[in-house]
mmCIF file of C-alpha atoms in Angstrom:
data_model
loop_
_atom_site.group_PDB
_atom_site.id
_atom_site.type_symbol
_atom_site.label_atom_id
_atom_site.label_comp_id
_atom_site.label_asym_id
_atom_site.label_seq_id
_atom_site.Cartn_x
_atom_site.Cartn_y
_atom_site.Cartn_z
ATOM 1 C CA MET A 668 -24.895 -30.844 -49.680
ATOM 2 C CA SER A 669 -26.112 -27.684 -51.481
ATOM 3 C CA SER A 670 -26.576 -24.393 -49.498
ATOM 4 C CA SER A 671 -30.117 -24.692 -49.942
ATOM 5 C CA THR A 672 -30.520 -27.607 -47.913
ATOM 6 C CA MET A 673 -28.081 -26.860 -45.372
ATOM 7 C CA ALA A 674 -29.655 -27.051 -41.758
ATOM 8 C CA VAL A 675 -29.576 -23.940 -39.735
ATOM 9 C CA ALA A 676 -28.733 -24.536 -35.912
ATOM 10 C CA PRO A 677 -31.479 -23.472 -33.863
ATOM 11 C CA PRO A 678 -30.788 -20.631 -31.306
ATOM 12 C CA THR A 679 -29.891 -21.883 -27.908
ATOM 13 C CA ALA A 680 -31.413 -20.925 -24.532
ATOM 14 C CA ASP A 681 -28.631 -18.921 -23.457
ATOM 15 C CA GLN A 682 -28.482 -16.610 -26.381
ATOM 16 C CA PRO A 683 -31.553 -14.466 -25.531
ATOM 17 C CA ARG A 684 -30.114 -14.423 -22.032
ATOM 18 C CA GLN A 685 -26.780 -12.949 -23.310
ATOM 19 C CA SER A 686 -28.293 -10.436 -25.622
ATOM 20 C CA ALA A 687 -30.528 -9.059 -22.698
ATOM 21 C CA GLY A 688 -27.502 -8.936 -20.467
ATOM 22 C CA ARG A 689 -25.518 -7.132 -23.141
ATOM 23 C CA VAL A 690 -28.210 -4.635 -23.535
ATOM 24 C CA ALA A 691 -28.526 -4.123 -19.838
ATOM 25 C CA LEU A 692 -24.825 -3.412 -19.826
ATOM 26 C CA TYR A 693 -24.907 -0.889 -22.453
ATOM 27 C CA VAL A 694 -27.702 0.783 -20.712
ATOM 28 C CA LEU A 695 -25.956 0.863 -17.465
ATOM 29 C CA VAL A 696 -22.648 2.262 -19.243
ATOM 30 C CA ILE A 697 -24.810 5.031 -20.969
ATOM 31 C CA ILE A 698 -26.070 6.061 -17.598
ATOM 32 C CA PHE A 699 -22.881 6.250 -16.044
ATOM 33 C CA ALA A 700 -21.443 8.230 -18.881
ATOM 34 C CA ILE A 701 -24.328 10.758 -18.682
ATOM 35 C CA PHE A 702 -23.726 11.002 -14.825
ATOM 36 C CA PHE A 703 -20.274 11.835 -15.269
ATOM 37 C CA LEU A 704 -20.517 13.986 -18.441
ATOM 38 C CA PHE A 705 -23.225 16.485 -16.529
ATOM 39 C CA PRO A 706 -20.129 18.545 -14.648
ATOM 40 C CA LEU A 707 -18.597 19.074 -18.291
ATOM 41 C CA TYR A 708 -22.150 20.141 -19.590
ATOM 42 C CA VAL A 709 -22.670 22.422 -16.809
ATOM 43 C CA GLY A 710 -19.184 23.973 -17.290
ATOM 44 C CA LEU A 711 -19.493 24.365 -21.061
ATOM 45 C CA SER A 712 -22.977 25.813 -20.859
ATOM 46 C CA THR A 713 -21.895 28.191 -18.188
ATOM 47 C CA ALA A 714 -18.646 29.358 -20.036
ATOM 48 C CA PHE A 715 -20.688 30.453 -23.003
ATOM 49 C CA LYS A 716 -23.230 32.534 -20.957
ATOM 50 C CA SER A 717 -22.726 36.095 -20.030
ATOM 51 C CA MET A 718 -22.805 37.139 -16.252
ATOM 52 C CA SER A 719 -26.311 38.300 -16.436
ATOM 53 C CA GLU A 720 -27.673 35.133 -17.798
ATOM 54 C CA VAL A 721 -25.564 32.912 -15.400
ATOM 55 C CA THR A 722 -27.618 34.841 -12.672
ATOM 56 C CA ARG A 723 -30.999 34.715 -13.983
ATOM 57 C CA SER A 724 -30.894 31.274 -15.523
ATOM 58 C CA SER A 725 -30.829 27.672 -14.405
ATOM 59 C CA ILE A 726 -27.426 25.768 -14.393
ATOM 60 C CA TRP A 727 -29.100 23.172 -16.617
ATOM 61 C CA ALA A 728 -30.539 25.790 -19.252
ATOM 62 C CA PRO A 729 -28.436 26.083 -22.370
ATOM 63 C CA PRO A 730 -27.066 29.512 -23.346
ATOM 64 C CA THR A 731 -29.487 31.499 -25.187
ATOM 65 C CA ALA A 732 -26.855 33.893 -26.507
ATOM 66 C CA PRO A 733 -23.350 32.117 -26.636
ATOM 67 C CA THR A 734 -20.385 34.348 -26.193
ATOM 68 C CA LEU A 735 -16.727 33.724 -26.127
ATOM 69 C CA GLU A 736 -16.070 36.885 -23.783
ATOM 70 C CA ASN A 737 -15.367 34.646 -20.845
ATOM 71 C CA PHE A 738 -12.678 32.839 -22.622
ATOM 72 C CA LYS A 739 -11.123 36.052 -23.617
ATOM 73 C CA LEU A 740 -11.349 37.300 -20.057
ATOM 74 C CA ALA A 741 -10.116 34.242 -18.724
ATOM 75 C CA TRP A 742 -7.227 33.829 -21.388
ATOM 76 C CA ASP A 743 -6.107 37.328 -20.469
ATOM 77 C CA VAL A 744 -5.557 36.467 -16.683
ATOM 78 C CA LEU A 745 -4.112 32.907 -17.323
ATOM 79 C CA SER A 746 -1.830 33.260 -20.269
ATOM 80 C CA ARG A 747 1.121 34.164 -18.136
ATOM 81 C CA GLY A 748 0.208 31.161 -15.852
ATOM 82 C CA PHE A 749 -0.321 28.965 -19.006
ATOM 83 C CA LEU A 750 3.326 29.612 -20.294
ATOM 84 C CA ASN A 751 4.751 29.112 -16.552
ATOM 85 C CA SER A 752 3.154 25.532 -16.556
ATOM 86 C CA VAL A 753 4.692 24.779 -20.046
ATOM 87 C CA TYR A 754 8.011 25.935 -18.764
ATOM 88 C CA LEU A 755 7.573 23.676 -15.628
ATOM 89 C CA THR A 756 5.932 20.714 -17.003
ATOM 90 C CA ILE A 757 8.234 19.779 -20.193
ATOM 91 C CA PRO A 758 11.441 19.859 -18.445
ATOM 92 C CA ALA A 759 9.999 18.064 -15.366
ATOM 93 C CA VAL A 760 8.522 15.294 -17.276
ATOM 94 C CA ILE A 761 11.426 14.678 -19.480
ATOM 95 C CA ILE A 762 13.844 14.679 -16.583
ATOM 96 C CA SER A 763 11.942 12.594 -14.436
ATOM 97 C CA SER A 764 11.100 10.071 -17.393
ATOM 98 C CA ILE A 765 14.879 9.842 -18.160
ATOM 99 C CA LEU A 766 15.950 9.396 -14.628
ATOM 100 C CA GLY A 767 13.126 6.797 -13.934
ATOM 101 C CA SER A 768 14.341 4.845 -17.150
ATOM 102 C CA LEU A 769 17.794 4.977 -16.018
ATOM 103 C CA ASN A 770 16.821 3.681 -12.562
ATOM 104 C CA GLY A 771 14.644 0.851 -13.967
ATOM 105 C CA TYR A 772 17.336 -0.217 -16.263
ATOM 106 C CA VAL A 773 19.775 -0.531 -13.334
ATOM 107 C CA LEU A 774 17.330 -2.358 -10.879
ATOM 108 C CA SER A 775 16.059 -4.803 -13.598
ATOM 109 C CA LYS A 776 19.126 -5.668 -15.470
ATOM 110 C CA TRP A 777 22.317 -4.478 -13.405
ATOM 111 C CA GLN A 778 21.034 -6.070 -10.023
ATOM 112 C CA PHE A 779 23.566 -5.609 -7.307
ATOM 113 C CA ARG A 780 23.508 -6.490 -3.518
ATOM 114 C CA GLY A 781 20.929 -4.384 -1.776
ATOM 115 C CA SER A 782 19.416 -3.352 -5.140
ATOM 116 C CA ASN A 783 15.808 -4.420 -4.053
ATOM 117 C CA LEU A 784 16.247 -2.453 -0.881
ATOM 118 C CA ILE A 785 16.971 0.552 -2.757
ATOM 119 C CA PHE A 786 14.049 -0.159 -5.108
ATOM 120 C CA ALA A 787 11.851 -0.513 -2.075
ATOM 121 C CA LEU A 788 13.018 2.798 -0.598
ATOM 122 C CA ILE A 789 12.413 4.600 -3.989
ATOM 123 C CA LEU A 790 8.829 3.116 -3.915
ATOM 124 C CA PHE A 791 8.448 4.232 -0.430
ATOM 125 C CA GLY A 792 8.776 8.039 -1.694
ATOM 126 C CA MET A 793 5.450 7.398 -3.376
ATOM 127 C CA PHE A 794 3.523 7.206 0.065
ATOM 128 C CA ILE A 795 4.866 10.159 1.737
ATOM 129 C CA PRO A 796 2.281 13.062 1.488
ATOM 130 C CA TYR A 797 3.111 16.275 0.206
ATOM 131 C CA GLN A 798 1.942 18.016 3.316
ATOM 132 C CA ALA A 799 4.438 15.961 5.550
ATOM 133 C CA ILE A 800 7.493 17.503 3.828
ATOM 134 C CA LEU A 801 6.177 20.721 2.943
ATOM 135 C CA ILE A 802 8.171 22.647 5.686
ATOM 136 C CA PRO A 803 11.685 21.254 5.253
ATOM 137 C CA LEU A 804 11.349 21.320 1.459
ATOM 138 C CA VAL A 805 10.649 25.113 1.662
ATOM 139 C CA GLN A 806 13.569 25.377 4.028
ATOM 140 C CA PHE A 807 15.865 23.392 1.674
ATOM 141 C CA LEU A 808 14.753 25.407 -1.228
ATOM 142 C CA GLN A 809 15.507 28.796 0.231
ATOM 143 C CA GLY A 810 18.822 27.278 1.486
ATOM 144 C CA VAL A 811 19.836 26.464 -1.958
ATOM 145 C CA GLY A 812 18.323 29.721 -3.587
ATOM 146 C CA ALA A 813 15.563 28.147 -5.545
ATOM 147 C CA TYR A 814 12.626 28.890 -3.564
ATOM 148 C CA GLY A 815 9.761 30.926 -5.516
ATOM 149 C CA SER A 816 11.328 29.993 -8.892
ATOM 150 C CA ILE A 817 10.380 27.693 -11.913
ATOM 151 C CA PRO A 818 13.461 25.710 -11.549
ATOM 152 C CA GLY A 819 13.128 25.109 -7.940
ATOM 153 C CA LEU A 820 9.474 23.559 -8.806
ATOM 154 C CA ILE A 821 10.969 21.626 -11.547
ATOM 155 C CA LEU A 822 13.348 19.937 -9.088
ATOM 156 C CA VAL A 823 10.657 19.124 -6.684
ATOM 157 C CA HIS A 824 8.305 17.572 -9.273
ATOM 158 C CA VAL A 825 11.490 15.575 -10.735
ATOM 159 C CA ILE A 826 12.284 14.214 -7.314
ATOM 160 C CA TYR A 827 8.629 13.293 -6.513
ATOM 161 C CA GLY A 828 8.211 11.732 -10.098
ATOM 162 C CA ILE A 829 11.097 9.499 -9.710
ATOM 163 C CA PRO A 830 9.388 6.780 -7.566
ATOM 164 C CA ILE A 831 6.509 6.085 -10.007
ATOM 165 C CA THR A 832 8.583 6.314 -13.155
ATOM 166 C CA THR A 833 11.347 3.798 -11.831
ATOM 167 C CA LEU A 834 8.420 1.535 -10.788
ATOM 168 C CA ILE A 835 6.935 1.827 -14.406
ATOM 169 C CA PHE A 836 10.107 1.350 -16.248
ATOM 170 C CA ARG A 837 11.363 -1.405 -14.001
ATOM 171 C CA ASN A 838 8.269 -3.419 -14.541
ATOM 172 C CA TYR A 839 8.809 -3.056 -18.091
ATOM 173 C CA TYR A 840 12.590 -3.803 -18.545
ATOM 174 C CA VAL A 841 11.963 -6.879 -16.413
ATOM 175 C CA ASP A 842 10.209 -8.567 -19.559
ATOM 176 C CA VAL A 843 13.174 -7.380 -21.981
ATOM 177 C CA PRO A 844 15.345 -10.484 -22.599
ATOM 178 C CA THR A 845 18.725 -10.607 -20.676
ATOM 179 C CA GLU A 846 20.150 -12.017 -23.834
ATOM 180 C CA LEU A 847 19.897 -8.363 -25.446
ATOM 181 C CA ILE A 848 22.021 -6.779 -22.581
ATOM 182 C CA GLU A 849 24.489 -9.765 -22.801
ATOM 183 C CA SER A 850 25.008 -9.249 -26.290
ATOM 184 C CA GLY A 851 25.738 -5.623 -26.047
ATOM 185 C CA THR A 852 28.254 -6.359 -23.187
ATOM 186 C CA MET A 853 29.980 -8.920 -25.501
ATOM 187 C CA ASP A 854 30.415 -6.424 -28.234
ATOM 188 C CA GLY A 855 32.319 -3.938 -25.978
ATOM 189 C CA ALA A 856 29.155 -1.815 -25.175
ATOM 190 C CA GLY A 857 29.224 -0.100 -21.648
ATOM 191 C CA PHE A 858 26.535 0.872 -19.431
ATOM 192 C CA PHE A 859 25.287 3.802 -21.168
ATOM 193 C CA GLY A 860 26.173 2.292 -24.794
ATOM 194 C CA ILE A 861 23.812 -0.469 -23.707
ATOM 195 C CA TYR A 862 21.105 1.779 -22.668
ATOM 196 C CA ARG A 863 21.381 3.996 -25.831
ATOM 197 C CA HIS A 864 21.543 1.474 -28.512
ATOM 198 C CA VAL A 865 19.607 -1.420 -26.964
ATOM 199 C CA VAL A 866 17.246 -0.506 -24.137
ATOM 200 C CA PHE A 867 16.181 3.038 -25.240
ATOM 201 C CA PRO A 868 14.960 2.268 -28.610
ATOM 202 C CA ILE A 869 12.700 -0.344 -27.340
ATOM 203 C CA SER A 870 11.438 1.911 -24.400
ATOM 204 C CA VAL A 871 8.799 3.908 -26.390
ATOM 205 C CA PRO A 872 5.795 1.997 -24.885
ATOM 206 C CA ALA A 873 7.040 2.704 -21.242
ATOM 207 C CA PHE A 874 7.998 6.352 -22.285
ATOM 208 C CA VAL A 875 4.333 7.062 -23.514
ATOM 209 C CA VAL A 876 2.877 5.785 -20.237
ATOM 210 C CA VAL A 877 5.412 7.702 -18.239
ATOM 211 C CA LEU A 878 5.169 10.896 -20.140
ATOM 212 C CA ILE A 879 1.239 10.927 -20.032
ATOM 213 C CA TRP A 880 1.322 10.132 -16.427
ATOM 214 C CA GLN A 881 3.859 12.743 -15.431
ATOM 215 C CA PHE A 882 2.240 15.401 -17.654
ATOM 216 C CA THR A 883 -0.966 15.132 -15.963
ATOM 217 C CA SER A 884 0.510 14.902 -12.377
ATOM 218 C CA VAL A 885 2.688 17.945 -13.034
ATOM 219 C CA TRP A 886 0.396 20.072 -14.846
ATOM 220 C CA ASN A 887 -2.580 19.693 -12.515
ATOM 221 C CA GLU A 888 -0.721 19.986 -9.258
ATOM 222 C CA PHE A 889 -1.534 22.861 -6.913
ATOM 223 C CA LEU A 890 -0.068 22.359 -3.363
ATOM 224 C CA PHE A 891 3.595 22.511 -4.480
ATOM 225 C CA ALA A 892 2.596 25.267 -6.854
ATOM 226 C CA VAL A 893 1.005 27.586 -4.410
ATOM 227 C CA SER A 894 3.597 26.722 -1.654
ATOM 228 C CA ILE A 895 7.031 27.180 -3.481
ATOM 229 C CA THR A 896 5.951 29.976 -6.140
ATOM 230 C CA SER A 897 4.520 32.826 -4.140
ATOM 231 C CA ASN A 898 5.280 35.473 -6.838
ATOM 232 C CA PRO A 899 2.397 35.559 -9.189
ATOM 233 C CA VAL A 900 4.772 36.112 -12.213
ATOM 234 C CA VAL A 901 6.178 32.623 -12.021
ATOM 235 C CA GLN A 902 3.093 30.844 -10.733
ATOM 236 C CA PRO A 903 1.618 27.886 -12.972
ATOM 237 C CA ILE A 904 -1.758 28.127 -14.247
ATOM 238 C CA THR A 905 -3.602 26.138 -11.490
ATOM 239 C CA VAL A 906 -2.476 28.731 -8.841
ATOM 240 C CA ALA A 907 -3.811 31.438 -11.267
ATOM 241 C CA LEU A 908 -6.939 29.546 -11.674
ATOM 242 C CA ALA A 909 -7.741 29.490 -8.044
ATOM 243 C CA GLY A 910 -8.346 33.131 -7.866
ATOM 244 C CA LEU A 911 -10.095 33.650 -11.164
ATOM 245 C CA GLY A 912 -13.326 35.612 -11.574
ATOM 246 C CA ALA A 913 -13.584 36.641 -7.912
ATOM 247 C CA SER A 914 -13.962 40.195 -6.949
ATOM 248 C CA THR A 915 -15.449 42.463 -4.533
ATOM 249 C CA ALA A 916 -18.510 42.893 -7.204
ATOM 250 C CA GLY A 917 -19.138 39.220 -7.075
ATOM 251 C CA THR A 918 -18.029 35.890 -8.663
ATOM 252 C CA ASN A 919 -17.981 35.516 -12.277
ATOM 253 C CA TYR A 920 -19.013 32.023 -12.769
ATOM 254 C CA GLY A 921 -18.640 31.910 -16.554
ATOM 255 C CA MET A 922 -15.161 33.330 -16.321
ATOM 256 C CA GLN A 923 -14.154 30.511 -13.773
ATOM 257 C CA MET A 924 -15.591 27.771 -16.154
ATOM 258 C CA ALA A 925 -13.932 29.016 -19.333
ATOM 259 C CA GLY A 926 -10.745 29.404 -17.251
ATOM 260 C CA SER A 927 -11.156 25.528 -15.920
ATOM 261 C CA LEU A 928 -11.760 24.474 -19.528
ATOM 262 C CA LEU A 929 -8.810 26.277 -20.857
ATOM 263 C CA THR A 930 -6.534 24.886 -18.016
ATOM 264 C CA ALA A 931 -7.998 21.117 -18.970
ATOM 265 C CA VAL A 932 -7.175 21.496 -22.620
ATOM 266 C CA PRO A 933 -3.552 20.279 -22.777
ATOM 267 C CA THR A 934 -4.101 17.259 -20.527
ATOM 268 C CA LEU A 935 -7.545 16.525 -22.496
ATOM 269 C CA LEU A 936 -5.424 16.524 -25.827
ATOM 270 C CA VAL A 937 -2.549 14.437 -24.446
ATOM 271 C CA TYR A 938 -5.269 11.925 -23.622
ATOM 272 C CA ILE A 939 -7.355 11.998 -26.897
ATOM 273 C CA PHE A 940 -4.036 11.489 -29.147
ATOM 274 C CA LEU A 941 -2.031 9.292 -26.961
ATOM 275 C CA SER A 942 -4.630 7.110 -25.090
ATOM 276 C CA ARG A 943 -4.249 4.143 -27.434
ATOM 277 C CA TYR A 944 -0.501 4.072 -26.846
ATOM 278 C CA PHE A 945 -1.016 4.510 -23.200
ATOM 279 C CA ILE A 946 -3.214 1.353 -22.899
ATOM 280 C CA GLU A 947 -0.674 -0.482 -25.077
ATOM 281 C CA GLY A 948 2.214 0.646 -22.891
ATOM 282 C CA LEU A 949 0.500 -0.618 -19.771
ATOM 283 C CA LEU A 950 -0.155 -4.024 -21.414
ATOM 284 C CA ALA A 951 3.454 -4.076 -22.708
ATOM 285 C CA GLY A 952 4.585 -3.853 -19.144
ATOM 286 C CA SER A 953 2.229 -6.162 -17.668
ATOM 287 C CA VAL A 954 2.098 -9.238 -20.043
ATOM 288 C CA LYS A 955 4.715 -11.735 -19.826
ATOM 289 C CA GLY A 956 6.133 -12.950 -22.948
#
């Protein structure tokens, strides 16, 4: 049969209904997107306004004479805190990720008597509120000479990050074939040898998930930062941001918005460049082979 005489199937009754549903879904998504983007618009708009324009114009009005002065003023105040957050976040994320990977490796492939209980106790740490352990935590850090320092804050974030990193890695390693571990054992490799040559190379998706999660948590954390680092010289950027733009002469809202945007840039860049790997890593640990 030639192509000119081929019959074309008539549209079914469900197709218009499906098209209408898809359009309604898109409209709903756009409305929600606009709703959630309003704060970002207000922040950007205010950050580019001068102090006088902020006080005399509506928050919805775009800046008539955009200026970068607010960003310069905010960076002058936040630059030290920004570096402190870098010195804090990178070691805390790396150490907690490695420890969580080792814990997940042990609890999934080297199970022993009481391993499930230990895993449950580790997970219990996820549900302990920061406020509940703040006083004993400060007393402990003072006792070991780590209070008011970045290393002390790193220690806190490493310990508090172990439960979630252990959970993510354990769920990921459960799907790793046990035959890989057994083959490494037969070749004479020990615990760390198997981890280094077999487990670690296939752990990239899980590491991406953990690194993004921990980076966001540590970078944005405030309570531990303000409670443990009382010296402004070592305070992270979130603590420095809390008092930004406030003075006896009034509040510089443009400077505050600029500081908030500068503070959010690192986590925003992490999600922009690694979000695809983040989703892939989550799926890799949740789909059974």
